Coordinates of N, CA and C in Angstrom, one line a residue:
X1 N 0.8 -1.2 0.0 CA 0.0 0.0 0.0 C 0.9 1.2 0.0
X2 N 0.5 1.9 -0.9 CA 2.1 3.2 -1.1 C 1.2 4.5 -0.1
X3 N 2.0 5.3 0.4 CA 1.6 5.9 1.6 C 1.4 7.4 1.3
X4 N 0.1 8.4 1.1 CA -0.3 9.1 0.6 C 0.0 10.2 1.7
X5 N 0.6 11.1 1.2 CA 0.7 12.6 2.0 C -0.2 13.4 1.5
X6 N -0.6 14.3 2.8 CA -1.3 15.5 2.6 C -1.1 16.8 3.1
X7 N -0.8 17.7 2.5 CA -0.7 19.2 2.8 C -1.1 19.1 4.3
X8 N -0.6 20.1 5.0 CA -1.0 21.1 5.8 C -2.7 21.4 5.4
X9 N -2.5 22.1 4.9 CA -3.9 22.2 4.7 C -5.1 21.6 4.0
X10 N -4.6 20.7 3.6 CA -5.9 19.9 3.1 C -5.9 19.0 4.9
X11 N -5.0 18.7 5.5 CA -5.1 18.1 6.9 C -6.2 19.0 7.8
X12 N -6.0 20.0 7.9 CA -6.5 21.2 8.3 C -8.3 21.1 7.8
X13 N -8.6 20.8 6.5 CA -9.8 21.6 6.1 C -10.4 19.6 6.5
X14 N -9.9 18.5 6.6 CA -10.0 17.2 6.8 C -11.1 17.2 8.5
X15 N -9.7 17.7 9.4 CA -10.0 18.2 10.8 C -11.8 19.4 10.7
X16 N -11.8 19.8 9.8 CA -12.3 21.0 10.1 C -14.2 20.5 9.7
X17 N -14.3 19.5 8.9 CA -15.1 18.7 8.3 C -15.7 18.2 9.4
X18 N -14.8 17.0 10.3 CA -15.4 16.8 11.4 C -15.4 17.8 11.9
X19 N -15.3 19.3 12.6 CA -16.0 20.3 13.5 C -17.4 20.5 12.7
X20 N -17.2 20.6 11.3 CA -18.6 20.8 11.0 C -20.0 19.9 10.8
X21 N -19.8 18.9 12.0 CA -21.2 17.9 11.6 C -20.8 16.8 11.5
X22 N -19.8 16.2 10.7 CA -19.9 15.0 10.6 C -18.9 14.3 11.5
X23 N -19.5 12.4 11.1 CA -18.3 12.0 12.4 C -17.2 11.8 12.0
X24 N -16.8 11.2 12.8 CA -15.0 10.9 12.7 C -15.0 9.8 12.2
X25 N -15.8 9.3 12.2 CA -15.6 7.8 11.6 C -15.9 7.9 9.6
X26 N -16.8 8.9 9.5 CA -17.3 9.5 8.3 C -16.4 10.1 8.0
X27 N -15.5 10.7 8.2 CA -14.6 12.1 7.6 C -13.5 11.1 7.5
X28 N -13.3 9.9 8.3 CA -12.0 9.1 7.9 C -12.3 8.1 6.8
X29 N -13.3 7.5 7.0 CA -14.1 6.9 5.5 C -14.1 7.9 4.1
X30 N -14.0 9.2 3.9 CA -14.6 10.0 3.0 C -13.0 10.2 2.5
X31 N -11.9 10.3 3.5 CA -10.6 10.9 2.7 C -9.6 9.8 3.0
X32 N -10.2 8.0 3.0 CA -8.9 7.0 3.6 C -7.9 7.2 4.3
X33 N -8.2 7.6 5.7 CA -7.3 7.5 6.5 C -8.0 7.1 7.8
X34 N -6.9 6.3 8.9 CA -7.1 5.6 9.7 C -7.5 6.7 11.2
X35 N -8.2 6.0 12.0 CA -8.8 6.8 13.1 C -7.8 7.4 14.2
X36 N -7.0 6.5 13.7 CA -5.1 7.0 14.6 C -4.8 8.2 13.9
X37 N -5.4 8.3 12.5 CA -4.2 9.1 12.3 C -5.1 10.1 12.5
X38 N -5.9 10.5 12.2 CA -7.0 12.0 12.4 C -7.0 12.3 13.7
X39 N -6.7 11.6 15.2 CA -6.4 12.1 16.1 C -4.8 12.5 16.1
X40 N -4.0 11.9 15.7 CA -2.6 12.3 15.5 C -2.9 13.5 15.2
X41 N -3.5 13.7 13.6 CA -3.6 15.3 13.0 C -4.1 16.0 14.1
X42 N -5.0 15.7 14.5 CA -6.0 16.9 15.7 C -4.6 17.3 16.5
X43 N -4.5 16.2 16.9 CA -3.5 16.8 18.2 C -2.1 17.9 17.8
X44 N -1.7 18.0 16.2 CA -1.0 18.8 15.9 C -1.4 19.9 15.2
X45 N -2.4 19.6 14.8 CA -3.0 20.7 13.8 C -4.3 21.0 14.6
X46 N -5.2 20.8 15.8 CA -6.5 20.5 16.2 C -6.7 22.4 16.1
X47 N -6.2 23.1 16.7 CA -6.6 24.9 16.6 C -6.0 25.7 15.7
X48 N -5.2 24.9 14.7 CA -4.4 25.9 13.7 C -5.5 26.4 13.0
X49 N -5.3 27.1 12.6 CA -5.6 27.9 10.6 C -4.2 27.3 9.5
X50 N -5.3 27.7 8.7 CA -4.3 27.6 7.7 C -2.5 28.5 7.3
X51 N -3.2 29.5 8.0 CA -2.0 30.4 8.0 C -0.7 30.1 8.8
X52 N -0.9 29.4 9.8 CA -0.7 28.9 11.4 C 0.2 27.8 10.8
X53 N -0.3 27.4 9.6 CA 0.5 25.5 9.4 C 1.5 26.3 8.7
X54 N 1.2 27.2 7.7 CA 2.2 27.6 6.7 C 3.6 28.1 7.6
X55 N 3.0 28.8 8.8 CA 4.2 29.6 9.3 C 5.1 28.4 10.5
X56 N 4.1 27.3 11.1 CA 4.8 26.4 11.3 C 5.7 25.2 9.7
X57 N 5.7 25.5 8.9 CA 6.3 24.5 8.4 C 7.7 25.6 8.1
X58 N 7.6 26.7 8.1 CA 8.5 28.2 8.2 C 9.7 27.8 9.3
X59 N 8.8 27.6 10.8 CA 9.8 27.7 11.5 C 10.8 26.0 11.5
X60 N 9.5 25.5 11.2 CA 10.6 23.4 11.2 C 12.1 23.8 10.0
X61 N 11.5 24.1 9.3 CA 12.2 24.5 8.3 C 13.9 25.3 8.4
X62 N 13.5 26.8 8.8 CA 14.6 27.5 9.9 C 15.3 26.8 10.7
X63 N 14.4 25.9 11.6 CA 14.9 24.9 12.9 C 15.8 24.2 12.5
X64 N 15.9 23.4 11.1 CA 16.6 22.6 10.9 C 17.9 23.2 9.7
X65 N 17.4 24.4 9.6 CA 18.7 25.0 8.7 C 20.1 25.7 10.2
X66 N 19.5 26.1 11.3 CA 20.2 26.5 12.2 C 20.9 25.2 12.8
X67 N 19.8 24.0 13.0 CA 20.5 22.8 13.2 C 21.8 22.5 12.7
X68 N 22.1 22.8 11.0 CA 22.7 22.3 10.2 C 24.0 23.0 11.1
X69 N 23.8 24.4 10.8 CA 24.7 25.7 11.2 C 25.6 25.3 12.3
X70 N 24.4 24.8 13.7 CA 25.2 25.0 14.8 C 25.7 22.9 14.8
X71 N 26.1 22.6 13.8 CA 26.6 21.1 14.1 C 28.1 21.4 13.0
X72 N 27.6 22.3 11.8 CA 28.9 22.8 11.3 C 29.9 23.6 12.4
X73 N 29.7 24.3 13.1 CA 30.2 24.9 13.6 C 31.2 24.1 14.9
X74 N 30.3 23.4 15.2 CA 30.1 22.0 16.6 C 31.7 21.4 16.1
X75 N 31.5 21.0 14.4 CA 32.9 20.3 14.2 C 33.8 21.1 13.9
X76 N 33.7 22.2 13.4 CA 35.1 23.2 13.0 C 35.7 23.5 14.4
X77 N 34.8 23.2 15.5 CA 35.8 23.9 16.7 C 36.4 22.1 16.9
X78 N 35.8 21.2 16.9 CA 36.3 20.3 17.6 C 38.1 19.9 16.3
X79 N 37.4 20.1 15.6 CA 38.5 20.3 14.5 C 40.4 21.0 14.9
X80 N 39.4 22.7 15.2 CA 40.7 23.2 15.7 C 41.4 23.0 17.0
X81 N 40.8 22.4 17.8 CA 41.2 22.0 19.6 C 41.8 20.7 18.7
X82 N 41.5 20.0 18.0 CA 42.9 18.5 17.9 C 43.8 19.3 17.4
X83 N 43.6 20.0 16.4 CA 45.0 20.6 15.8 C 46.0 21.5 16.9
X84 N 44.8 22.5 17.8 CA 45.8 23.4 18.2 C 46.0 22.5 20.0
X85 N 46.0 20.9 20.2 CA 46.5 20.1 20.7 C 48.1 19.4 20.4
X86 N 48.1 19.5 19.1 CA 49.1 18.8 19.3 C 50.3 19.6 19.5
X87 N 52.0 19.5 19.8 CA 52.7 20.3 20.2 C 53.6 19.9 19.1
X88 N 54.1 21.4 18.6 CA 54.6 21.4 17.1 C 56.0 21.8 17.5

């Protein structure tokens, strides 16, 4: 079974389907996905807007380019401590 992703916001307007009336069991029947996962979604997306996901995928994003930064950085020092260890 090959494993179907969905936007931010189509997750969002999925969530939003059930606030409007229908059940959970119907809204997970209507877009195939499992009752785990629509609570998953709730619990990450349950009060966003749509604007809300976009600026969270902004910051994951950021989060993991400064990641990158502060692990380059992490080895350039550990780099220069063996070098300026040894006695020349």
């Amino acid at each position: 079974m090959q494993k179907q992703t969905h936007s931010e916001e189509q997750i969002i307007g999925i969530l939003r389907e059930a606030d409007g009336g229908k059940t959970v069991r119907q809204v997970c029947k209507d877009h195939n996905i499992s009752d785990k996962t629509y609570y998953r979604w709730k619990r990450k997306y349950g009060r966003m807007e749509v604007a809300d996901a976009k600026r969270l995928r902004e910051l994951e994003k950021e989060n993991t380019e400064l990641k990158k930064i502060v692990a380059e950085q992490l080895l350039n020092i550990k780099v220069l401590e063996h070098v300026n260890a040894k006695k020349w």
